[in-house]
Every structure is written in C-alpha cells, then in structure tokens.
Amino acid sequence: MNRPSGRSNDQLREVTITRNFTCHAEGSVLVTFGNTKVICTASVEAGVPRFLRGQGQGWITAEYGMLPRSTGSRMGREAARGKQGGRTVEIQRLIGRSLRAAVDLTALGENSITIDCDVIQADGGTRTASITGACVALADAISYMNAEGMIEGNPLKQMTAAVSVGVYEGEAVLDLDYPEDSNAETDMNVIMTEAGGFIEVQGTAEGEPYSRAELDSMLALAEKGIYELIDLQKAALAV
Amino acid sequence: MNRPSGRSNDQLREVTITRNFTCHAEGSVLVTFGNTKVICTASVEAGVPRFLRGQGQGWITAEYGMLPRSTGSRMGREAARGKQGGRTVEIQRLIGRSLRAAVDLTALGENSITIDCDVIQADGGTRTASITGACVALADAISYMNAEGMIEGNPLKQMTAAVSVGVYEGEAVLDLDYPEDSNAETDMNVIMTEAGGFIEVQGTAEGEPYSRAELDSMLALAEKGIYELIDLQKAALAV
Amino acid sequence: MNRPSGRSNDQLREVTITRNFTCHAEGSVLVTFGNTKVICTASVEAGVPRFLRGQGQGWITAEYGMLPRSTGSRMGREAARGKQGGRTVEIQRLIGRSLRAAVDLTALGENSITIDCDVIQADGGTRTASITGACVALADAISYMNAEGMIEGNPLKQMTAAVSVGVYEGEAVLDLDYPEDSNAETDMNVIMTEAGGFIEVQGTAEGEPYSRAELDSMLALAEKGIYELIDLQKAALAV
Amino acid sequence: MNRPSGRSNDQLREVTITRNFTCHAEGSVLVTFGNTKVICTASVEAGVPRFLRGQGQGWITAEYGMLPRSTGSRMGREAARGKQGGRTVEIQRLIGRSLRAAVDLTALGENSITIDCDVIQADGGTRTASITGACVALADAISYMNAEGMIEGNPLKQMTAAVSVGVYEGEAVLDLDYPEDSNAETDMNVIMTEAGGFIEVQGTAEGEPYSRAELDSMLALAEKGIYELIDLQKAALAV
Amino acid sequence: MNRPSGRSNDQLREVTITRNFTCHAEGSVLVTFGNTKVICTASVEAGVPRFLRGQGQGWITAEYGMLPRSTGSRMGREAARGKQGGRTVEIQRLIGRSLRAAVDLTALGENSITIDCDVIQADGGTRTASITGACVALADAISYMNAEGMIEGNPLKQMTAAVSVGVYEGEAVLDLDYPEDSNAETDMNVIMTEAGGFIEVQGTAEGEPYSRAELDSMLALAEKGIYELIDLQKAALAV
Amino acid sequence: MNRPSGRSNDQLREVTITRNFTCHAEGSVLVTFGNTKVICTASVEAGVPRFLRGQGQGWITAEYGMLPRSTGSRMGREAARGKQGGRTVEIQRLIGRSLRAAVDLTALGENSITIDCDVIQADGGTRTASITGACVALADAISYMNAEGMIEGNPLKQMTAAVSVGVYEGEAVLDLDYPEDSNAETDMNVIMTEAGGFIEVQGTAEGEPYSRAELDSMLALAEKGIYELIDLQKAALAV
C-alpha cells in the first residue's frame, strides 16, 4: 500500500452529495470527492436549439469551469482571456455526452436542460465528480419538470456515475487525488450506469503504454467505485 | 414600513463572513448578505505588472464573475461567450479601485494580490458583498505575506466595507435585496473606511432624478451600515 | 489659487457647443471643454432591441471611443485589439444610463437612439464633455423625429449636463483638466438636470479617502458648473 | 457632362488640408475632399517592431477607421464588434504600403511612425483622401524628428498623393463622390509621386470588365489630379 | 535572361488543372502553377445572404487559407490564433470580387456559391492560381446547378483567369515564383476575361515607383499569360 | 455481414501512406483510409515553449483542421469564425497526447515538433487516419533532425497507429466509414504501439451503454487493425 493518500487501492475518497445547494436552479448539488468540490446545477428551459426544432426530442448540454483560485496557483480566468481552454472544452463535451447517453431524449419533449459544473476547489477528479454530481442535479430537474407538468415519466433511464482509475507505481488504484494523478503512469475515466453498462471509457498513457492486463484491472476497480457512487447518489435522492 | 423584505429602513440583511472557505488561496472568504453569496479569494504573487516594474510598489487587481445559474434565470457563461459583459467589467474595476485605495501600495513591496469575487447565489448587492468579503480575504493574504516574510507591517490602512442604499417608494433604505433593488428609484453604492472616509460613492437615478435631501438620507444610512459591516469583518478576523 | 490651469476653483474651462458638425447624423455636435474635444452624434432608428419589443417604449444606448492619438502618447486602437477596454465600457455605460434617465422612454415610442461619443482630443473630462454634448445631439435627434412625425411632444424631460469636480491640493475644484486630474486626490463626476436633480454622482478617492465636508464642497461646485453648462446647451439650441 | 456632382470629368472636388488639427500628435492633419473629411495623425515612436530589430531601418504602419455615423446610416462600431472588417483591413494595408514606398526607411533609423486615418464624414474617396492627408502629417512628423535630433535629412523621398478615378456612364471621371462611386462601372485608386511614378494602381470592374482604352483614360485623369493634389500638399506645408 | 527560374520573361510556369480533386464539392479543382498548389472548391447552396433576399439575384463569396506548413517556415494557424490575417482578408476579398464580376448574378437566381481556396504548397502567385483554379471549379458548380435544374443557361459570362507580373532586375517578367517575387521591384496581379477585358489590376511598387512604360510592359505580359491560362482552363473543362 | 461498405467486420479500408507529399515540411504525408484523406506535416523548430525551457526535453504538439468542403455539406471555416470548435480542440489534443506518449521527449533535446493534420476529404475516421499518418511524418522529421545533427538516436520509441472500432447493428466492426459511424451504437478510438501497448482508448456509447463483452470484442478488432496499419507505416518508411 503506497498511495500518498494512504487509501487502499480500491478505496474512494469521502464523497458527499448535498442537494439544493443554491436556491435558483431546478437542480443544484454540491458534490465533494475528498478535497475536490464542485457545484453542479441543472437549468430547465422550454424549447430546444435550432438544429433540433420540430423533431420531438429534448437536449442536454453541459458547461464546465474552474474558479481561478480553485487550484494551488491561480489560473487565468477564462472569461477574461476571452476563450475557454482546450481542457475545459474537452471536459464539458464529455459531461454533456455522458448525460445525454443516460437520458431518453424523446421522453424529455422539446425541452432543454443545461448542466453547469463549476469547480470551487480542485484536488484531482473534477470531471468525474462533476458527472456524478450533475446526474443528481439532473434527477432533481426532472422531478421539477414532472411537478410542473412539462413531462410525464422519468426520462433518466438509469443513474450514471463516473470515477477515475489509474496505474500508480505499478498498481491499479481508484479515484486518484491530485498528488496521485500527477504522478500516475496511466489515467482513465470511466462512466457507467447502475446496470453496469459503459457510457464512456477514456484511458490515456501518461508515460509508458499500458497493457491489456492493466486495462482490465482498472476497469474492475472502476466498476466497484461506480456502484458505490450510485448508492450514494440514490441515498442523496432518497432524503 | 413597506420593504418587501420586512426589514426596517436602516436594517442590514443577515451577514456572515466565513474565512478559509477554500483551501488553496492565501485568503478565502465566503460572504453572505442574506441570500447573496460570494466566494472571495485573494491570491498573492511576487512581482508586479510590467507598467509598475522597478517602482517599488505593489498592485491589487480584482476580477468578478457570476456562476451562470446564480440568478433566477440562467445567464450565458462569459467564458463561453468569449467576453466579459459591461456590468462585469464595471464591477471588477470598482472592486479593484476600492481595495487599492484601502492599501498602502508602497508597503506592499513589488508584490501583487489578485482578488476574485465569484457569486454563487445572487439576490442583490453582489458588488457590495464582494468588496466587504474581499477586504477580509485581503487581510488574510497580508497576514500570509507577513508570515512568509514577504513584507513587514500591515499595508491595509483601514478596514473597508461597502453597502448599497436606495430610495424605495420614496424612502431611503439600506442594503437592498433583489426585489427591492429592481423597483428602487435610486440605487447607490457606498464604500467607506472604518474612520468614516469615503472611498467611492456611486449613485444612479433609475427613474426620476434624486434630490440633495435624498442623497443625504442615503449617505447617513450607508454610514450606519458600513460601521456594522466593519464590526462583522473585525469579529471574523478575530476568530 | 493654485490650479495649474490658473482658473479659480469654481471656474469652468471655455466650453463650446457646435451643432451640425457632421452632415449625416440626426444630431451631431462638437463639444469642447478647453482642449478636450468630442464629436457626439445621435442616430435615430425605428425599432428597439429584442428585449424591449412590444413594450411600447424606446431605447437609448451609447458608445464611446477615443481616437488613438487623441492623447499625449498613442493608445492602441480598440478595433485592432479586438476589444473595448474596461474604462471605455464603464464610460459608455455611464453615458447611456444618464441619457436614458433624462428621457421619457415611453414617449419615444418603439424607436432607438444611439449616441456615439468619439474623443478627437483629450485633456481631462472626456466623459462629462461627452454627456453634455450628447444631450444637445439628442435634442436635435428628437426634433428630427418630431419633424418626421415619428413621435409627438418632447420625450426629453429636462436638459442634462455633466461636470467633473475634485479635490486638488486640499481644495475642491471644478472641471479638472488632465494635469489637475492626474494629481487630484479625489475625482467625482456629477450629472444633473436643469431642475437640480441628480442623475448620477460618482466619486472616487484616488489616494486618501475623502470626508463628508469635501463631498459637500464638491457637490456645491458641481451644481454651479452644471447650471452654467445647461445655459450653454440652451444657447446652442436657440441658434 | 452628366456627373451628379455637376463637375467636369477631370475636376477634383474642393480639397482642403489643415495642419495641426489636433494638438498631441507629431503630425495632425484634417483633410477634406468635398464632404469627405478625415483626421490623419502621424505618431512617432523610438524603436521598431520585433521583426525589424537590429536591421538599422525604420517602419511605417497605418490604421484606418470610420466613426460609426460618418456614413448615411450608422455602421456598427468595430471596437464593439471586436473585429475590424475586411474593407478596413484592406484599406489600412494600402495606406501603410503606400507611405512606406514613399519613404527611405533606412534614413528613418530604428524609429516607427504610426499613421491613423479616422474618417469623421464620408462621401466617397476616403482612402485616397486618407493617403493624401497622411503624407502631409508624415512630413510634419519627420520635421519633428529632425527638430528633436532623432534623424538627419528627409527620408520622405517625394510627396505622394492618391486619387480615385472611374468609369461613370461610359466616361472616365476624376475623384468620385459617393453617388458617383456607387454607380460607377469601374473604380480605380491611383497613388503617385510628384515625379510621376506609380506607387499603386488598383482598378476593379464593378460590373462589366473595362477595356485597355478605359484604363488609359483613367490613368491620364489620375495623373492630372495627383499633380493638383501634390500642389495643395506643398502649399499646406509652406504655410 | 536572368530569372532565377531560368524561364524566359514571358513564360508561365507549368500549369495543371485537375477537376474532381475531392469528392464532396460541386466543383473541386487542384490547380498548380509550378510548385504552388491550391485546392479550389465551389459549394452551392440555395438561398442568399440576408442583405440580398428577395432581390432575385445570387451571390458568390470566397474564402482563402494556407495550410500552416504550405510555406518554408511554419505559419501560425489562423483558426488557432482566432483571427484571419490582413493578407488573407485582402486576398479572399479579391477572389470573391473577381468571380462576381465574371458572373451574371441575376442569372444565378437566389442561390449562393462559396469558393474555398486552400493553399497546400506555396511558391508565389497563390492568389492568381486560386482565381484561375476557382473559375474552373465555378464552371463545374454551374454545370451541377444546370443538371439539378436549379438554374437555366450559363451565368458565367466569360472564362476569367489571373496572373502575376512584375519588374525583376529592371525587366518585366510573367508569373513570378517566390524567389522572384520576394526580390521584385514591382508586383502586379492582373485578372482578365477571355475577351480581353480587365476585371482587376493591382500593382504595387515594392521599392521604387514604377513608370508608365513599365506598367505597359507588365500589362502586355499579363495579357499573353492570361490567354494561355484560359486555354488551359478550357482544355480542362473539355475533358 | 451487413456493413454498408460491404467489408467484413475485421477489415480495414484501403489505406495508403504517401511520404513527401508537400515540399517544405520536414515530414509530409498524405494518408488515406478509403475516402478519408488527410495531409499530415511535421515541422521542426529549435527551442521549446516557455513552460519547458531549461528542462532539457523537447515538445510535440498538434493542430487539426478540416477544409470547409472536406465534408458533404460545407462547414464554416474556423479561421473566419474566429474560433476552433470543441470537436477540433478535442481531436488535436488527442493527436498531440498520443504522439508525445510515443516519443522519448528527453531524447528530443530542447526542440519542438508541430504536427498539422489537415483533412482534405472526410469519410469517417479522420482522427485515427491523422494519428497514423502523423506518426510517419514524425519519423521523417526525426530523420531530418538526425541528418542535421540536431539529435542523435531515435526518440520515437515505437511506431504508433490508431484505428476506430464500433458496434454496428449489434456487431463489433473495424475502421468505420461515415455511413457506418453515423449509425453506430458505440464509437471507440484505439491508439496502440507496435508492441501492443495502449496509448489511448476512448469509447463512447452513442445510444445504449455497451457491455464489457462488446468492449472486449472491439479491443480485439482494434489490435488486429493496428498491427496491419503499423505494417503499412513500416512499408512506407522502408521505401
């Protein structure tokens, strides 16, 4: 056992999911994975983007940001630089794609839900915390739409969560924090549903290529972590 | 007494100031004025912008943002639009100007402090809450600089706070929330030091021009509110 | 008496207001406050921005710019940099807000007036000169609308003018030029109507905070200056 | 004779050249070609852009803009749109290229001159008026550099002027105003030196292609106009 | 004979025109002028830009780009810099203007054709190669529109081609490659129709002004080259 | 067997790799996967970006673009829109990350290689074709650096190639073309080295989540395809 965090290889950080964190959004969740803290809101709007009009289906999109001092040294504010960075763009596309795959867009009617994931404190795993929290905010937004009579039934097909896994000093480990992540040989993000289907697998060799055996070990850890996260999501929604 | 909030005309909302709200910044404060909630961080960096190099003084600058769903309906994300809006620019210039006036820049040495004020929930008065919270974050950042030996003494000349006042249904009122602000005839932001000096007064007639008597009433309310806020700042810093 | 300009503390610079300075705009004024020279045009257009459509009221907006060599050293051209600076944004918002407050927007019908203030030579007080000149251009644009039958009556409730005041070497002074402004302890812009109502007061401590007594002195000077400016506006319009 | 302006085919509009139009620039000229009015300034700065450093030569560059209401209907402000339009870019490249060709850049030393041409009123021919006025501003800037001891001798090899010619209702005409220009079959801008050399010829068929005979007629008119303009430039500089 | 290329003064480089170079566009041509290689596509779309709607005519516009490593040293990618450079803007306006002049826009109906000229390898003359190739792509796009029944007849009034000429070491030369172009005293681009009409003449003195005699020599060479290019265009279209 | 392309499930499209496709770049490859055609260049430059200076290692970065009419309907040109789209950003980050993982950056010395992948014709799989072609261009650029004495030895640790796999009508298939890709339930891109290590796996459920069994089938197909592609890369380099 050699993780800087002192956790066992298959151990998540402490995870909390706080609903109704802010008061305006139809879904608003503060999710924490250890020291990583993200505000996830889901905003409902009637209507869909132009390219979908008249097709009888809804749309889900996501935006992601980090407060400038969510990190150890201050990052430039993207709004001031006039441009979202490549990493931001890549992450918000991942979040949107994942949540769309979790939802029956036709059952959503011609309505849109915008997910905003804003990192207020970062310690690794911000994209997986974002997806995990956003799915709960999405569930709340859907409840709002049911209550308002905008839709009937539940377009969210299954709960969906995300976790990172990696190879750290030769061993597969679950839910890397920043010190682990910045020294990992491989970094993989896995997004799965409660029934065990994959929505996205994205694994990158940071240094040496990884073997098929390492890939299998990481996927096994991810599956374990995802099920625990989905239990936490359900517990939060049951309150 | 006819304020929507039910407060008396000279009554602040409940104000809280929580230090060390996030873990990375040299100063990090969550400030709440009722339902308005702002994260204020102060980030210390050695060196100054190019236009100040070699002049033996420091610099303080500020940036301001609102999370897209901090408001009743979702606003477009400025980073995605590629441009900060005019209101954002105006507010962040006000915050920076106010804090620079509160500090002896020469005593800061050739160091920079960047203030970030990010509104996570908005209900009127975000700029005055930002300045009030930022001044506490600034005090913590200065303590950090003292502890690190970057500077000696306290460049913060006096505590500084800000509050809004206005004319609502013909009467001067203190610390307007959003329902009050959006119907006020006049909206004024006042920034003062603990010794009672003015750092900025900015009062705008939204509808009819305001009279000198109204101006005087508003300034009196502001002074009362500022002193209460400075007491709260000092109490927070004493913990 | 110690002003660099040799003026008495309550003395305006020489002010000229030339109507019909260019030939295309519905209102076109060259205003000079001493060496500060600004072209102010008012452009009439039927229709209003989207957010106002169908509400039976008009709109006034303003844009501000400085020619690159209106100043002592050349400033980068904002169009070439691809971005209006923060100061520009702040000033054009002030101009628009002030003129909207001076006009009964409902009486304007669903028509828009765009004010452009372009500084061709700068020597302090460009924003107050801009507002003072723009109000005359606005009056001419309204006459045009009357003549064209676009509206009836005069939506301009009162003439409105603006002037800067400040504290220079410990004394309140009126209408600061650049050498005075760049050394003033306090800089305040005041916008008033001919009936003596305040449309905007904006006063900033550049160095030390200013006292209530200084604030009162500055407001008294501003009132005197504004009345003189409004007389000049009326004289220009009477030609 | 059928020009809307009533001029003969080889007749320039009334041209005026006013030096020292604004007070800050090293060269500042108001040039008018009839109702077309352009402020041309030349700003001197020690040093050259990075790509020229250490090569012992100077640089001249130009920027061009139109005030939003210099035209019959208001154009969007390029600084607000965040982008210079294609026509603007094309014109300012033409101005810079022409003036560089008129100057011995080596004799300029490692100094830069920036030309700003800002159209305050437009009625056709803004680019040719700009070049004609800018050459006078450039001459004044060079005199300034001589007086300051920055350079010796005169790097301006020859006076340079520009004029438009075109084919209007089948006949070659000189110096088109806007009503003529917008109906011309061909539009050509010619830039020449006082010795009769061509610096730039740019002729565009708006409708039908033009013949070699038409090209020759236009060039002859241009040459006549250029010589008259250079006489006016010299007269202005002789004052 | 002293051209670096060893060609005679009136000799074109080897020119090839390959139709159907890519499969999706309605017209797709690879044009080579020696080592200069440009992909020219013509894309047909029903409808016209807003400013032309309802006027019963079509529109042709052009865009131009260079692959970053089409040149000897890598140029920054314009998409990554967020801005097309001035040279790009100037060239694409020239291409669009030239092709519009070659076409009867009314006969095009309310349809648009977008020309894209992308330089994959550059060795001087990219704009003239672009126009020459684009005219063939345009002819193919028009054939497509005929075949689809979108229009009847041929809106392309005449074949149009472009070539550069210049003065190199005191002699007029045709179709300059990069080593010639970068040392030429004068650079001129000429665009003509098969009937010998001029669509655009643009000649710039790089160093010394050019004389009328040099202008005439260059125009004569250009005419010769254009006729050869139009023969090659026709041969390509005859396949 | 039901692929629209008529290929067997484990069959690549015809792949060609043409070196020295353009003449200026240190490595220049045209790669085709069926109708997908991409120009991949590698540009060598001495020096590294600021964040790496003095660390004794090199850098590889990549940019990606599509010609506007590389696709069935014309896409807006990113340079003209002033912004690279999210998909572009995501792909170019993937390409750069993959090639960096394939190279020993320390052995590269303080030199940079920029990869440009420009799609001239698209039919699915542009990112995998880009990586496969770029690795050959990279090998040529490294040979250039060896020949120039910039480095010794071969920093390219192993040949690297990429291929897409997916689930189409319930069956795993290799190297999807556009008609297959746009109807696939799952789309996965796999990047591997010749020794069978994974550099990146990225699999996205487009509709239903995919199972572990489907993941395994796709990985097996990918491995087979990658080995074939690496054989083709080696054959091309052996010429």
PDB file of N, CA and C in Angstrom, chain F residues 196-219:
ATOM      1  N   GLY F 196       2.096  -3.595 -28.763  1.00  0.00           N
ATOM      2  CA  GLY F 196       0.788  -3.969 -28.230  1.00  0.00           C
ATOM      3  C   GLY F 196       0.369  -3.199 -27.000  1.00  0.00           C
ATOM      4  N   GLY F 197       1.096  -2.152 -26.642  1.00  0.00           N
ATOM      5  CA  GLY F 197       0.665  -1.324 -25.507  1.00  0.00           C
ATOM      6  C   GLY F 197      -0.384  -0.315 -25.934  1.00  0.00           C
ATOM      7  N   PHE F 198      -1.255   0.034 -24.969  1.00  0.00           N
ATOM      8  CA  PHE F 198      -2.282   1.031 -25.255  1.00  0.00           C
ATOM      9  C   PHE F 198      -1.757   2.423 -24.944  1.00  0.00           C
ATOM     10  N   ILE F 199      -1.968   3.349 -25.866  1.00  0.00           N
ATOM     11  CA  ILE F 199      -1.656   4.747 -25.612  1.00  0.00           C
ATOM     12  C   ILE F 199      -2.931   5.500 -25.269  1.00  0.00           C
ATOM     13  N   GLU F 200      -3.986   5.146 -25.941  1.00  0.00           N
ATOM     14  CA  GLU F 200      -5.279   5.757 -25.592  1.00  0.00           C
ATOM     15  C   GLU F 200      -6.396   4.824 -26.037  1.00  0.00           C
ATOM     16  N   VAL F 201      -7.384   4.718 -25.163  1.00  0.00           N
ATOM     17  CA  VAL F 201      -8.643   4.040 -25.502  1.00  0.00           C
ATOM     18  C   VAL F 201      -9.734   5.039 -25.183  1.00  0.00           C
ATOM     19  N   GLN F 202     -10.598   5.312 -26.144  1.00  0.00           N
ATOM     20  CA  GLN F 202     -11.688   6.242 -25.875  1.00  0.00           C
ATOM     21  C   GLN F 202     -12.937   5.714 -26.549  1.00  0.00           C
ATOM     22  N   GLY F 203     -13.852   5.236 -25.719  1.00  0.00           N
ATOM     23  CA  GLY F 203     -15.061   4.631 -26.265  1.00  0.00           C
ATOM     24  C   GLY F 203     -16.306   5.280 -25.712  1.00  0.00           C
ATOM     25  N   THR F 204     -17.196   5.662 -26.586  1.00  0.00           N
ATOM     26  CA  THR F 204     -18.381   6.421 -26.210  1.00  0.00           C
ATOM     27  C   THR F 204     -19.640   5.700 -26.675  1.00  0.00           C
ATOM     28  N   ALA F 205     -20.581   5.524 -25.751  1.00  0.00           N
ATOM     29  CA  ALA F 205     -21.883   4.990 -26.154  1.00  0.00           C
ATOM     30  C   ALA F 205     -22.675   6.098 -26.830  1.00  0.00           C
ATOM     31  N   GLU F 206     -23.044   5.894 -28.071  1.00  0.00           N
ATOM     32  CA  GLU F 206     -23.851   6.908 -28.737  1.00  0.00           C
ATOM     33  C   GLU F 206     -25.319   6.751 -28.356  1.00  0.00           C
ATOM     34  N   GLY F 207     -25.753   5.502 -28.210  1.00  0.00           N
ATOM     35  CA  GLY F 207     -27.147   5.276 -27.822  1.00  0.00           C
ATOM     36  C   GLY F 207     -27.178   4.512 -26.507  1.00  0.00           C
ATOM     37  N   GLU F 208     -27.330   3.205 -26.579  1.00  0.00           N
ATOM     38  CA  GLU F 208     -27.329   2.381 -25.376  1.00  0.00           C
ATOM     39  C   GLU F 208     -25.904   2.213 -24.849  1.00  0.00           C
ATOM     40  N   PRO F 209     -25.771   2.066 -23.530  1.00  0.00           N
ATOM     41  CA  PRO F 209     -24.456   1.710 -22.976  1.00  0.00           C
ATOM     42  C   PRO F 209     -23.963   0.405 -23.578  1.00  0.00           C
ATOM     43  N   TYR F 210     -22.660   0.237 -23.602  1.00  0.00           N
ATOM     44  CA  TYR F 210     -22.100  -1.012 -24.139  1.00  0.00           C
ATOM     45  C   TYR F 210     -21.616  -1.885 -22.997  1.00  0.00           C
ATOM     46  N   SER F 211     -21.619  -3.167 -23.307  1.00  0.00           N
ATOM     47  CA  SER F 211     -21.279  -4.139 -22.265  1.00  0.00           C
ATOM     48  C   SER F 211     -19.782  -4.415 -22.266  1.00  0.00           C
ATOM     49  N   ARG F 212     -19.334  -5.081 -21.229  1.00  0.00           N
ATOM     50  CA  ARG F 212     -17.939  -5.471 -21.148  1.00  0.00           C
ATOM     51  C   ARG F 212     -17.557  -6.407 -22.300  1.00  0.00           C
ATOM     52  N   ALA F 213     -18.502  -7.277 -22.684  1.00  0.00           N
ATOM     53  CA  ALA F 213     -18.225  -8.201 -23.799  1.00  0.00           C
ATOM     54  C   ALA F 213     -18.016  -7.424 -25.098  1.00  0.00           C
ATOM     55  N   GLU F 214     -18.847  -6.420 -25.312  1.00  0.00           N
ATOM     56  CA  GLU F 214     -18.685  -5.608 -26.513  1.00  0.00           C
ATOM     57  C   GLU F 214     -17.348  -4.854 -26.477  1.00  0.00           C
ATOM     58  N   LEU F 215     -17.013  -4.356 -25.310  1.00  0.00           N
ATOM     59  CA  LEU F 215     -15.723  -3.679 -25.165  1.00  0.00           C
ATOM     60  C   LEU F 215     -14.576  -4.612 -25.555  1.00  0.00           C
ATOM     61  N   ASP F 216     -14.641  -5.847 -25.071  1.00  0.00           N
ATOM     62  CA  ASP F 216     -13.570  -6.803 -25.376  1.00  0.00           C
ATOM     63  C   ASP F 216     -13.507  -7.102 -26.875  1.00  0.00           C
ATOM     64  N   SER F 217     -14.669  -7.271 -27.494  1.00  0.00           N
ATOM     65  CA  SER F 217     -14.669  -7.545 -28.939  1.00  0.00           C
ATOM     66  C   SER F 217     -14.054  -6.389 -29.720  1.00  0.00           C
ATOM     67  N   MET F 218     -14.416  -5.175 -29.328  1.00  0.00           N
ATOM     68  CA  MET F 218     -13.874  -4.017 -30.038  1.00  0.00           C
ATOM     69  C   MET F 218     -12.361  -3.935 -29.873  1.00  0.00           C
ATOM     70  N   LEU F 219     -11.883  -4.182 -28.662  1.00  0.00           N
ATOM     71  CA  LEU F 219     -10.437  -4.099 -28.438  1.00  0.00           C
ATOM     72  C   LEU F 219      -9.683  -5.135 -29.271  1.00  0.00           C
TER      73      LEU F 219
END
